CSV table of C-alpha atoms in Angstrom, one decimal:
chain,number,residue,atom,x,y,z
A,1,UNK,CA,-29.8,-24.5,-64.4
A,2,UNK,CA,-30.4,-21.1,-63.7
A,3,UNK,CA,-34.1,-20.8,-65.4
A,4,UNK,CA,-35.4,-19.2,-62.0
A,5,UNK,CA,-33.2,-16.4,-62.7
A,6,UNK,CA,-34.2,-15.9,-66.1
A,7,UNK,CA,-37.4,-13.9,-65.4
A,8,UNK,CA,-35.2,-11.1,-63.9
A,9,UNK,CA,-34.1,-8.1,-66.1
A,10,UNK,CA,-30.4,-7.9,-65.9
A,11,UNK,CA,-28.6,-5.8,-63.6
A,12,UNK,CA,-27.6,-2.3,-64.5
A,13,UNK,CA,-24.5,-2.5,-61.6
A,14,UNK,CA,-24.4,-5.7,-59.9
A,15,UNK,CA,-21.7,-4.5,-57.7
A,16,UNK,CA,-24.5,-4.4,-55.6
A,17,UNK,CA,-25.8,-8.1,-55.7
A,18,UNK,CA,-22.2,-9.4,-55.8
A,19,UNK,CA,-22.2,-7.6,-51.9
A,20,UNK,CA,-25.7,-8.6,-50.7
A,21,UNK,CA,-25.6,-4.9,-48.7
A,22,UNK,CA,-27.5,-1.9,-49.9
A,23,UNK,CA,-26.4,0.9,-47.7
A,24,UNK,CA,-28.0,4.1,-48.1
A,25,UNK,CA,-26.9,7.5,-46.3
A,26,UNK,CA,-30.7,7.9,-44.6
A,27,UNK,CA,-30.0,4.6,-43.5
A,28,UNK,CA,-26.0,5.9,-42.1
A,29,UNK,CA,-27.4,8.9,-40.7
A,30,UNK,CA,-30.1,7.4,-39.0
A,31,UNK,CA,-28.0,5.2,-37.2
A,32,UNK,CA,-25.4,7.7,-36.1
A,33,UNK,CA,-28.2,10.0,-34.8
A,34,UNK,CA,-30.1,7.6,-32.7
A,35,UNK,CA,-26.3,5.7,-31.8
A,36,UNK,CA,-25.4,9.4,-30.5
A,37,UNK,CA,-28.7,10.3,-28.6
A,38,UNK,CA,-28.4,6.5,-26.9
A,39,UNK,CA,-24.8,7.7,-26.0
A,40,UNK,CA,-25.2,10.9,-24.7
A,41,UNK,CA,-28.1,9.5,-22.1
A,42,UNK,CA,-26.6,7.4,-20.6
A,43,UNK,CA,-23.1,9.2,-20.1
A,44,UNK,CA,-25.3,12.6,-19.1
A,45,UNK,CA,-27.0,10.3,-16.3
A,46,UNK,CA,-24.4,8.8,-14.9
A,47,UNK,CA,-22.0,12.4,-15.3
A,48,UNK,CA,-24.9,14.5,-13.8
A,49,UNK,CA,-24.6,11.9,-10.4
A,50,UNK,CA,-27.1,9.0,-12.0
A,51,UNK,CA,-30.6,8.0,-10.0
A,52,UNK,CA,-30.7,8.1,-6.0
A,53,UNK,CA,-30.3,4.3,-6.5
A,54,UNK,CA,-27.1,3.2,-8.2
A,55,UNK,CA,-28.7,0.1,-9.2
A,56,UNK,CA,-31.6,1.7,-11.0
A,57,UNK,CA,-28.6,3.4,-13.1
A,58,UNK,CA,-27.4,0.6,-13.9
A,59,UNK,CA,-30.1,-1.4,-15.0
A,60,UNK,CA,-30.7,2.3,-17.1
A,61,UNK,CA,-27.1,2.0,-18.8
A,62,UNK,CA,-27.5,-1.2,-19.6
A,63,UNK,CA,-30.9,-1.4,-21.2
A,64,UNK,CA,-29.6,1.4,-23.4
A,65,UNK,CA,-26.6,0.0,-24.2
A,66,UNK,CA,-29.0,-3.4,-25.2
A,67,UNK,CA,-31.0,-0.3,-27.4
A,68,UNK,CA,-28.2,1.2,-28.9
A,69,UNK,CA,-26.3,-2.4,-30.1
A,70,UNK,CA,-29.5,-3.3,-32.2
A,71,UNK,CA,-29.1,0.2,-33.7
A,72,UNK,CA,-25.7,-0.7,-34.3
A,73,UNK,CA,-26.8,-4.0,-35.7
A,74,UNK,CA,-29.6,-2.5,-37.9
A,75,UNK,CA,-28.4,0.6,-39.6
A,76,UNK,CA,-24.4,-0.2,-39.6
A,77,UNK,CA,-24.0,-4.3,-40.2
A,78,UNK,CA,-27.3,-4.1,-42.1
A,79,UNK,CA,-28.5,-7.1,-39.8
A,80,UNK,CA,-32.6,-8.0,-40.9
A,81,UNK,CA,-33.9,-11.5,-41.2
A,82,UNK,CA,-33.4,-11.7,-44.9
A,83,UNK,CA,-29.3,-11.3,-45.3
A,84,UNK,CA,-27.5,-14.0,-46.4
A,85,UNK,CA,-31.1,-16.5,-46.4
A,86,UNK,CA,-31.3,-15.9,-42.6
A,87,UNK,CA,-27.7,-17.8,-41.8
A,88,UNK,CA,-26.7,-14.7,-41.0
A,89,UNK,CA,-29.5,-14.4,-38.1
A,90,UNK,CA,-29.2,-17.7,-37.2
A,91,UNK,CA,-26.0,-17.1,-36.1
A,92,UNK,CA,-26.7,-14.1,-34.5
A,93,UNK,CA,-29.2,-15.7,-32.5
A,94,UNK,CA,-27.1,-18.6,-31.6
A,95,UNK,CA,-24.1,-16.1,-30.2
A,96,UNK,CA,-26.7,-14.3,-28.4
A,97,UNK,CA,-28.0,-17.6,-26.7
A,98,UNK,CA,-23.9,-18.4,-25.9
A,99,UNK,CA,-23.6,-15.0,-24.6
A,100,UNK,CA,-26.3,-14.8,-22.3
A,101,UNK,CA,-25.5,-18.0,-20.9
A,102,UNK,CA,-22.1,-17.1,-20.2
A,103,UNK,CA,-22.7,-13.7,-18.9
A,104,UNK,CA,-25.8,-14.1,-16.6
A,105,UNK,CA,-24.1,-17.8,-15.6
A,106,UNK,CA,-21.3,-16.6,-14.7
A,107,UNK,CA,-22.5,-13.7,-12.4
A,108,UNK,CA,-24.9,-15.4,-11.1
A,109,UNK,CA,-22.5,-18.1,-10.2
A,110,UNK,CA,-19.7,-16.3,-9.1
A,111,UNK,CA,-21.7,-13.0,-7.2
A,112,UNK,CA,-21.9,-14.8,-3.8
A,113,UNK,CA,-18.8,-16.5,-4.3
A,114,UNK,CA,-16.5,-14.1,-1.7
A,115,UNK,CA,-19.4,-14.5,1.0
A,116,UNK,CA,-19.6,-18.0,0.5
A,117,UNK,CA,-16.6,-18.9,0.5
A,118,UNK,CA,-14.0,-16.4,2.8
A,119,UNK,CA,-15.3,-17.5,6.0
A,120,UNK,CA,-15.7,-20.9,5.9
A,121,UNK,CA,-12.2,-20.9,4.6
A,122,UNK,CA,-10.6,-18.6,7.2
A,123,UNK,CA,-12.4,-19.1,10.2
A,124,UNK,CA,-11.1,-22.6,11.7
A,125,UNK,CA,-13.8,-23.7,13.7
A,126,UNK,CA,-16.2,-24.1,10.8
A,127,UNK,CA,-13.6,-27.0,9.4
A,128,UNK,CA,-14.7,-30.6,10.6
B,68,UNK,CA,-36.3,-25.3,-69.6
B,69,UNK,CA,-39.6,-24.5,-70.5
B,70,UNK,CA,-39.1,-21.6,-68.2
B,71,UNK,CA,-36.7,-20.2,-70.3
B,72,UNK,CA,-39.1,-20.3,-73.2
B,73,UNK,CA,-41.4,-18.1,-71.9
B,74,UNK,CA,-39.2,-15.7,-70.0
B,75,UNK,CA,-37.8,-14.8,-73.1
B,76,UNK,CA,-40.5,-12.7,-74.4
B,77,UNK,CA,-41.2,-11.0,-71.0
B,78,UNK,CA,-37.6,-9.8,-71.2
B,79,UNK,CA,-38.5,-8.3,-74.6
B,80,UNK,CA,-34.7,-9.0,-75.0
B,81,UNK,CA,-32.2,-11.7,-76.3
B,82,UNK,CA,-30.6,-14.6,-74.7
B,83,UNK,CA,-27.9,-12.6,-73.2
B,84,UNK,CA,-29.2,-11.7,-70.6
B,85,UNK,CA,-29.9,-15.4,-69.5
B,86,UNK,CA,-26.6,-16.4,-70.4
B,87,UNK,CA,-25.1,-13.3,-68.2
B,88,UNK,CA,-27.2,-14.5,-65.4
B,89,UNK,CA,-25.6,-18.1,-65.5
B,90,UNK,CA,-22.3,-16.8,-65.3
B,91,UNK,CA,-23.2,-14.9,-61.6
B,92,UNK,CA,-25.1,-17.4,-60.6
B,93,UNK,CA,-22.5,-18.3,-57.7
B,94,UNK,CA,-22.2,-15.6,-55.9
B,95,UNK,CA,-18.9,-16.4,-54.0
B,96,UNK,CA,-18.9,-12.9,-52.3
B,97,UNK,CA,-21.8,-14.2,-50.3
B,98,UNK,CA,-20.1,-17.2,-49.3
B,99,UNK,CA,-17.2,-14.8,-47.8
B,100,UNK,CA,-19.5,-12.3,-46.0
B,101,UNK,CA,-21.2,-14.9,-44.4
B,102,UNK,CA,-17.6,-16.8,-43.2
B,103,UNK,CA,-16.7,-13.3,-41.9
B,104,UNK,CA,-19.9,-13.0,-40.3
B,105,UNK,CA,-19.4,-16.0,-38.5
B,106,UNK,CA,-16.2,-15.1,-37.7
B,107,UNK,CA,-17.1,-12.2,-35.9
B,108,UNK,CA,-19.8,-14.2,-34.1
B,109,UNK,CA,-17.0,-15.6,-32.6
B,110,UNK,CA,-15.2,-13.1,-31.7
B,111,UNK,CA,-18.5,-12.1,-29.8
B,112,UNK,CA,-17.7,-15.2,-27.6
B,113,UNK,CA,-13.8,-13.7,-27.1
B,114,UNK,CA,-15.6,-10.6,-25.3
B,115,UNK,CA,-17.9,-12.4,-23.7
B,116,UNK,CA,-15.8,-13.8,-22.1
B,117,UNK,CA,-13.5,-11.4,-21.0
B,118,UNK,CA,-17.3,-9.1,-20.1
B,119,UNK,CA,-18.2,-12.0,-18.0
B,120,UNK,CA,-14.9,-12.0,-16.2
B,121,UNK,CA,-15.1,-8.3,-15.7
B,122,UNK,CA,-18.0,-8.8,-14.6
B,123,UNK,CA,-17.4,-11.0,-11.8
B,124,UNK,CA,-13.7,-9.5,-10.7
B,125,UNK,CA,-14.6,-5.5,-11.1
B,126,UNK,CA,-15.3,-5.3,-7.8
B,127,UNK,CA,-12.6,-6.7,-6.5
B,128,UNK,CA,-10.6,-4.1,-5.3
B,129,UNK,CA,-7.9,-5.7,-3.6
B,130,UNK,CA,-7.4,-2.5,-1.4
B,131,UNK,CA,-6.3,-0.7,-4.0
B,132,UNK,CA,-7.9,2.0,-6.2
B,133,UNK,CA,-11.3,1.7,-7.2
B,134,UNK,CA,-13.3,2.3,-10.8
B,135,UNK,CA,-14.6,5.6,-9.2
B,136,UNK,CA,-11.1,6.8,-8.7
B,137,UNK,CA,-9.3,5.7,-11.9
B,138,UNK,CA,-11.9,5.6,-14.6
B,139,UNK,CA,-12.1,9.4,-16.4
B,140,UNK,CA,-15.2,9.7,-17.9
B,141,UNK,CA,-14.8,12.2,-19.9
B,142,UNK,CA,-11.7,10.9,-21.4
B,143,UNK,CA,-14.4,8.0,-22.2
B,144,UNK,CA,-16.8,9.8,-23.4
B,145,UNK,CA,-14.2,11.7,-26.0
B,146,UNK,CA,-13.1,8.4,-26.8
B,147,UNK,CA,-16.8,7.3,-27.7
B,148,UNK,CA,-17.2,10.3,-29.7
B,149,UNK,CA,-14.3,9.4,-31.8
B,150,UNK,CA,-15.1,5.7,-32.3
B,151,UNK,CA,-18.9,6.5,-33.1
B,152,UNK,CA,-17.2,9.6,-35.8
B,153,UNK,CA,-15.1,6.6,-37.2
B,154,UNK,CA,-18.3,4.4,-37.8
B,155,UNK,CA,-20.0,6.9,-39.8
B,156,UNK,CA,-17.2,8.2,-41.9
B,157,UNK,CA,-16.5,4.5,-42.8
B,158,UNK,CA,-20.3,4.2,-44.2
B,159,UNK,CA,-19.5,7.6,-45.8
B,160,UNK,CA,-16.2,5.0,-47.5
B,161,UNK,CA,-19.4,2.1,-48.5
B,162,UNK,CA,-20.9,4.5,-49.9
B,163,UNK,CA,-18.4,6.1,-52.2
B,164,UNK,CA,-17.7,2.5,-53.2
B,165,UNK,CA,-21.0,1.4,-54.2
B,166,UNK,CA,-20.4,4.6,-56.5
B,167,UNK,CA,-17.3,3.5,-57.8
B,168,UNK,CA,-15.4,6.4,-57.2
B,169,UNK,CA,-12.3,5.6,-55.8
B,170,UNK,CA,-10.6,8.8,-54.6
B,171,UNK,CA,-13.5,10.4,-52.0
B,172,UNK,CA,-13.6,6.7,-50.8
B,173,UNK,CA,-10.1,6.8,-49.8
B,174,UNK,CA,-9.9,10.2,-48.2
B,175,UNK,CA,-12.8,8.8,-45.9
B,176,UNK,CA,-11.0,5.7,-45.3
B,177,UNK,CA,-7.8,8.1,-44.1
B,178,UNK,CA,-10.3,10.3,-42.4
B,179,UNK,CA,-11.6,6.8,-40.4
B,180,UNK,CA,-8.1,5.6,-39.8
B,181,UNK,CA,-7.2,8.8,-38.6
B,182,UNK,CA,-10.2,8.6,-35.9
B,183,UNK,CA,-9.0,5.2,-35.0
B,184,UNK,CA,-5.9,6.0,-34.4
B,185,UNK,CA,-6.9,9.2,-32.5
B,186,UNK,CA,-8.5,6.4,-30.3
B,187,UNK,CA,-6.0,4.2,-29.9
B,188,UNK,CA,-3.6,7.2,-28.5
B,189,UNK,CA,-6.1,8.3,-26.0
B,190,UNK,CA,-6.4,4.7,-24.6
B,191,UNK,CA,-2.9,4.1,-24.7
B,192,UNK,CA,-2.2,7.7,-22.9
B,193,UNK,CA,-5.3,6.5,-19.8
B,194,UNK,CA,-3.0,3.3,-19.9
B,195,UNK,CA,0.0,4.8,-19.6
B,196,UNK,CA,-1.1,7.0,-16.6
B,197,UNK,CA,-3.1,4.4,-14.6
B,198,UNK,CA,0.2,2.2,-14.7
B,199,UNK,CA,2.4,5.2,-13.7
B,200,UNK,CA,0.0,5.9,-10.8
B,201,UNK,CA,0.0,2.1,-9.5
B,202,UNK,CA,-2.5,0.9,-11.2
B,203,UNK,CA,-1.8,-0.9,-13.5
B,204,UNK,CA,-3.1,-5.1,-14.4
B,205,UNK,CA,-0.7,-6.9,-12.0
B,206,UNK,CA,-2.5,-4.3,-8.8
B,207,UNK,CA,-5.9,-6.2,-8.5
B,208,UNK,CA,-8.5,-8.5,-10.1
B,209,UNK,CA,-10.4,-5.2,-10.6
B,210,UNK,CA,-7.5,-4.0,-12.8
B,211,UNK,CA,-6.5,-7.4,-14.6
B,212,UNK,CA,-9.6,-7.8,-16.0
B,213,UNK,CA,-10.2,-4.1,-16.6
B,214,UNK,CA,-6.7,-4.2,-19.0
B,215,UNK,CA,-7.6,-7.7,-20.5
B,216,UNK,CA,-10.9,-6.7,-21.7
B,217,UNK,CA,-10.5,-3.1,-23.3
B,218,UNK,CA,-6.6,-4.2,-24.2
B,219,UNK,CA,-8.3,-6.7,-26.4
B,220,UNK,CA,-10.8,-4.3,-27.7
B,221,UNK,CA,-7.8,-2.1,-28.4
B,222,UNK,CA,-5.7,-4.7,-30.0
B,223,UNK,CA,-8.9,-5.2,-32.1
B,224,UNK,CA,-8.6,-1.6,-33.1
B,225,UNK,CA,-5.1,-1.5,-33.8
B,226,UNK,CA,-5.7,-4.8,-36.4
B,227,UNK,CA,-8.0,-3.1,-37.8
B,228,UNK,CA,-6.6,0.0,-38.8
B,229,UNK,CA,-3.3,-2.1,-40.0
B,230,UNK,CA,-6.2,-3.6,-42.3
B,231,UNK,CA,-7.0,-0.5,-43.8
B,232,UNK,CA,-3.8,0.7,-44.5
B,233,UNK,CA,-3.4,-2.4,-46.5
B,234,UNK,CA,-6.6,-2.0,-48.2
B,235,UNK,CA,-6.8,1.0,-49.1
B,236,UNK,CA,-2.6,0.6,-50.5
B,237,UNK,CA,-4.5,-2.5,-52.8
B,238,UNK,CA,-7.4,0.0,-53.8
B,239,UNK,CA,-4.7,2.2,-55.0
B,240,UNK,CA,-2.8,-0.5,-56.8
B,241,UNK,CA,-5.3,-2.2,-58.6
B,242,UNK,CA,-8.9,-0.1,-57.9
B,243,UNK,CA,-11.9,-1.1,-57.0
B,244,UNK,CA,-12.0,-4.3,-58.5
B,245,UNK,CA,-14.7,-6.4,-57.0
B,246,UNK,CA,-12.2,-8.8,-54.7
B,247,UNK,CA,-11.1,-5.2,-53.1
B,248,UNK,CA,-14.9,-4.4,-52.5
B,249,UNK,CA,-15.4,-7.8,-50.5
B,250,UNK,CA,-12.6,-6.7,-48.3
B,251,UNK,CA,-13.3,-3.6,-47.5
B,252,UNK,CA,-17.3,-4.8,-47.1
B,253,UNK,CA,-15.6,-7.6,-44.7
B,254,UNK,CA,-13.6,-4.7,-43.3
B,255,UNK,CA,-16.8,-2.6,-43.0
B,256,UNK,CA,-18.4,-5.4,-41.3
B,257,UNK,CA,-15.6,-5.5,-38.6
B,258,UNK,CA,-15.1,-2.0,-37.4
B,259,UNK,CA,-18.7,-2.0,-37.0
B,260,UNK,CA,-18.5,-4.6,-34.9
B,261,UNK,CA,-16.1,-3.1,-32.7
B,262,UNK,CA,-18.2,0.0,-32.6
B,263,UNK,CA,-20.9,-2.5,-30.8
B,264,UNK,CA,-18.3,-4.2,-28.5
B,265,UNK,CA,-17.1,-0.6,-27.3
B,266,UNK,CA,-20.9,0.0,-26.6
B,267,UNK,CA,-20.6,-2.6,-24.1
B,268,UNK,CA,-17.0,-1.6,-22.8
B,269,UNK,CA,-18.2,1.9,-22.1
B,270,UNK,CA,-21.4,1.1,-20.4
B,271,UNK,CA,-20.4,-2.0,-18.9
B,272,UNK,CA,-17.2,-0.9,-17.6
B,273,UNK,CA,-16.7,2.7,-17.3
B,274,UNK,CA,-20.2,4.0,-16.8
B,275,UNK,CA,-21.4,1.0,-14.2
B,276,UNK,CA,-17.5,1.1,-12.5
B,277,UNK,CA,-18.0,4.6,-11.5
B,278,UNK,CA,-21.2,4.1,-9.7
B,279,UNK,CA,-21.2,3.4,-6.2
């Protein structure tokens, strides 16, 4: 049954294998120095008063905060293409789709929903 | 089977090994990071969710205070400093366990517990003193959803570092046996994750509430 495996030497410690993970401290420390640069940016901005434009902050904070949850991803939950024959990914993927939907549909929905609605709703001679 | 016959000699080795190999060849561990995984995918939607709701009430103010006025950042930002210390300190704990050695692996588990909990008493102190000024979930939309969403992340914390108390109590009891190294991988995997969420919490919420 398992004459694939065979051509492998054993395993000195498959503690390891059993876990699927191989974390490394270059790998820990890499991530905690990038995950602190990519949070002292964005607080340093926004602390220091931010861009003339708050919107250009914004869109600032979040696409670091986008940056820094890959780093997260990467070098802390050992996310890559390969874990767990890719279920893992696919997953991932598929909450990111949900997400994304739900987020950006929601905001985009419900943004204009006060101006929309208020007046027609308060003012009486708009109703039929 | 013929692949067994000629992997023999390129092993230079007996049969053992082959036979070892059959006996792993499940890998249930696997089966229970992946679950996990999914689980926390899930959990993903949870604060979705609850960002997407933020995200459409923040600004609603309701006449009463505003992010600009009640959200400290520097409070945050110590608050960041100690979740991020947490994260690392727990890889310090993955790493004293793919060693085997059980004792430094604890002391950074207390050490990452501590930082959690250190955490959890700031957040608990800024929600203490935003309710005792008036501000607190039942003043506006703005506030609701400000409470539901880093409550949860909160509560998150606090389940988690109940977990690790428990762990590392069955590390001590029975060692690092490899059922108690899938937890604490599982665990690993989940006090991560909240390290991402609060990513979003602390950019999403604080740092875009206190801009004009």
């Amino acid at each position: 049954m398992s004459a694939h495996d065979g051509g492998q030497p054993a395993h000195d410690d498959h503690g390891h294998d059993d876990l699927g993970i191989h974390a490394t401290l270059k790998g820990y420390l890499t991530g905690f120095v990038l995950a602190c640069v990519l949070t002292i940016i964005p607080f340093w901005i926004v602390m220091s008063g931010g861009f003339a434009k708050s919107s250009t902050t914004a869109v600032f904070v979040l696409g670091l905060a986008a940056v820094q949850i890959v780093v997260h991803m990467i070098y802390f939950l050992h996310m890559n293409a390969k874990s767990e024959g890719g279920w893992n990914m696919l997953a991932l993927v598929f909450t990111i789709v949900l997400v994304v939907i739900t987020l950006s549909g929601s905001i985009w929905i419900m943004y204009h929903l006060n101006s929309n609605m208020m007046p027609t709703m308060m003012d009486p001679s708009n109703l039929p | 089977m013929s692949d067994i016959a000629t992997t023999m000699p390129a092993d230079g080795g007996p049969a053992q090994p082959l036979v070892f190999h059959e006996a792993q060849d499940h890998h249930p561990e696997n089966g229970t990071l992946l679950g996990f995984w999914i689980y926390l995918m899930s959990d993903c939607l949870v604060f979705a969710c609850l960002f997407a709701a933020y995200g459409v009430l923040g600004r609603e103010y309701a006449g009463g205070p505003t992010g600009k006025e009640v959200l400290e950042l520097p409070t945050v930002a110590l608050n960041t400093t100690l979740l991020l210390l947490s994260s690392i300190t727990y890889g310090f704990a993955v790493l004293e366990m793919q060693r085997d050695r059980r004792n430094p692996m604890l002391v950074w588990l207390i050490i990452t517990g501590l930082l959690g909990a250190g955490f959890l008493t700031i957040e608990l102190r800024e929600f203490a003193h935003l309710i005792s000024i008036g501000a607190g979930p039942q003043r506006s939309a703005f506030l609701s959803s400000f409470f539901t969403l880093v409550g949860t992340h909160g509560l998150h914390v606090t389940c988690g570092i109940l977990w690790l108390i428990v762990l590392m109590i069955q590390v001590l009891k029975k060692g690092l046996i490899p059922a108690n190294k899938r937890r604490l991988m599982c665990l690993s995997m989940f006090w991560h994750f909240l390290d991402v969420v609060w990513v979003g919490v602390f950019s999403f919420v604080y740092l875009m509430g206190v801009l004009p």
